[in-house]
Every structure is written in C-alpha cells, then in structure tokens.
XYZ file of C-alpha atoms in Angstrom:
162
model
C 124.015 91.725 109.874
C 121.862 91.796 112.987
C 122.277 90.816 116.632
C 120.043 90.748 119.672
C 121.110 90.185 123.249
C 117.670 90.634 124.908
C 118.408 94.294 125.754
C 119.742 95.850 122.484
C 119.124 95.228 118.874
C 122.260 95.779 116.811
C 121.959 96.526 113.101
C 125.098 96.647 110.977
C 124.668 98.209 107.567
C 127.410 96.928 105.253
C 125.858 95.909 101.980
C 125.670 97.744 98.661
C 121.997 98.805 99.036
C 122.587 100.528 102.394
C 125.884 102.053 101.362
C 124.025 103.754 98.481
C 120.992 104.833 100.390
C 121.516 105.383 104.163
C 125.269 104.738 104.610
C 127.266 102.176 106.424
C 127.651 101.666 110.116
C 126.202 100.107 113.220
C 123.078 101.105 115.092
C 122.004 99.830 118.562
C 118.417 100.174 119.502
C 117.242 99.452 123.111
C 114.466 96.885 123.052
C 112.364 99.295 125.131
C 112.248 101.628 122.171
C 110.990 98.950 119.683
C 107.332 99.040 118.788
C 107.015 96.420 115.994
C 108.639 94.184 113.484
C 107.878 94.215 109.782
C 108.893 91.161 107.770
C 108.984 90.271 104.083
C 110.254 86.804 103.213
C 113.020 86.535 100.588
C 112.265 84.806 97.300
C 114.625 82.625 95.327
C 115.766 85.594 93.230
C 114.879 88.684 95.332
C 115.771 89.829 98.852
C 113.553 89.939 101.849
C 113.811 92.339 104.705
C 113.256 92.764 108.436
C 112.280 96.283 109.584
C 111.956 97.603 113.109
C 109.604 100.465 114.043
C 110.353 102.597 117.069
C 107.683 103.225 119.614
C 105.882 106.567 118.774
C 107.582 106.907 115.387
C 105.631 107.725 112.273
C 105.924 104.946 109.714
C 106.039 105.673 105.991
C 103.852 103.379 103.918
C 105.571 101.924 100.846
C 103.965 101.899 97.464
C 103.282 98.554 95.838
C 106.408 96.998 94.447
C 108.667 99.427 96.370
C 108.765 97.662 99.804
C 112.268 96.216 99.404
C 113.688 99.397 97.894
C 112.179 101.533 100.709
C 113.526 99.111 103.292
C 117.005 99.356 101.730
C 116.924 103.076 102.498
C 115.721 102.655 106.068
C 118.386 102.639 108.812
C 116.081 100.461 110.887
C 115.801 97.695 108.312
C 118.105 95.041 106.867
C 117.783 93.059 103.663
C 118.571 89.351 103.536
C 118.800 86.671 100.928
C 116.836 83.322 100.819
C 119.878 81.613 102.299
C 120.160 84.088 105.191
C 116.464 84.012 105.932
C 116.482 81.314 108.736
C 118.953 83.316 110.834
C 116.901 86.534 110.416
C 113.700 84.600 111.330
C 115.331 83.598 114.663
C 116.170 87.250 115.373
C 112.532 88.144 114.558
C 111.221 85.479 116.969
C 113.606 86.737 119.820
C 112.638 90.348 119.343
C 108.918 89.581 119.220
C 109.255 87.431 122.364
C 110.946 90.344 124.221
C 108.127 92.738 122.942
C 105.458 90.263 124.186
C 107.127 89.908 127.551
C 107.198 93.791 127.924
C 103.499 93.893 127.062
C 102.575 91.248 129.594
C 104.501 93.030 132.303
C 102.786 96.316 131.499
C 99.231 94.918 131.207
C 99.594 92.930 134.420
C 99.531 96.257 136.247
C 96.015 96.995 135.013
C 94.285 93.692 135.959
C 91.607 93.775 138.621
C 89.046 96.448 139.329
C 88.121 98.842 142.058
C 89.694 101.883 143.436
C 92.596 100.239 145.286
C 93.535 98.137 142.336
C 93.440 101.168 140.029
C 95.668 103.153 142.435
C 98.054 100.203 142.706
C 97.974 99.864 138.888
C 98.819 103.544 138.456
C 101.750 103.301 140.801
C 103.035 100.225 139.040
C 102.774 101.944 135.684
C 104.548 104.975 136.984
C 107.414 102.754 138.165
C 107.602 101.008 134.770
C 107.691 104.395 133.132
C 110.511 105.648 135.439
C 112.570 102.531 134.993
C 112.266 102.817 131.201
C 110.273 99.679 130.733
C 107.428 101.599 129.299
C 107.524 104.452 126.877
C 105.416 107.617 127.534
C 102.937 106.579 124.780
C 102.458 103.107 126.366
C 102.079 104.630 129.784
C 99.422 107.080 128.548
C 97.415 104.285 126.833
C 97.552 101.964 129.890
C 96.725 104.830 132.297
C 93.671 105.794 130.294
C 92.453 102.222 130.275
C 92.896 102.063 134.071
C 90.973 105.348 134.603
C 88.217 104.258 132.128
C 87.804 101.100 134.173
C 87.591 103.126 137.392
C 85.076 105.523 135.887
C 82.960 102.571 134.609
C 83.020 100.974 138.067
C 81.985 104.200 139.792
C 79.204 104.698 137.260
C 77.915 101.139 137.893
C 78.079 101.789 141.670
C 76.148 105.043 141.411
C 73.495 103.398 139.114
C 73.037 100.481 141.517
C 72.521 102.956 144.456
C 69.907 104.919 142.537
C-alpha cells in the first residue's frame, strides 16, 4: 500500500515478499528527500514494482531477471499486481509532478546572467536549502552552475575589453 499527500510518501509493507525480505511496517519519506522513481509494469502473471530513490543515495543495480526480487527486498519499493497497477500509476504521476515542481522552483533561481542575478540566485538557493526545499547535493550542483555562468560572463567581458 502507498499514499502520497504532496508532502510525504507513505509506504506500507504488508505482503509476503516484504515480510520475508525487509519486514513489515510503515515508512514515511518527505518528498524533499526523493530523487527519482523507478517503475516496472506488472504483467498478467507477474508483479510490477514502484521504487523510490532518495536524493544522494547510492542505488544498487539489479541483475537481469532479478529486478522484481531485488525490489521486494527494498524498503523503498512496493510490488503490485496487474489489477493494482492503475492506482500505483496515479501515485507515480503525483510524485513525479511534485519532483518536477521542486526542480522548477530550484532552477528558477539560476535564470538570468550578470553579477547581480548570480548573487540574487545564490541567496535564493541558500534560502531553499535552509527551508529544506533543496538537498545539499542539489544546492551544490545549482550553485556550481551559477558560478560557472558568472565566470563565463566575466571571461567574455575581459575578452571583449582586450
């Protein structure tokens, strides 16, 4: 079972696969910690899965033919049947929409060029980091992009003056 309220993703492990591999229980993940969603559609006779990766976490690559079994042992994944697939697809869409909105808010801070825009962008990124809307990894990537843009602008200005 899975639920999403826009802020937290709730995973409830209560089937036989999870009981045998990672135990039963409920896990709530803040959307700000989510990095990506992995999906495998269910077949008529085999389960599918939805798997959530956390920002900054190292993902383990599954061997061919073991994706479902590996997902069954992952506390950030849930298995579903062909009949349950439409409900899980809606959760996937909602989570991906929240991830996209977070990305748009973060990248809006780095639009524009020039020293003043970069300083403003850095201040905006720092506020997003402090409020928890950006992870440290996301902050570092966006900050480096802003600084690269500033250095490129300064290099163009110095070449134009030469």
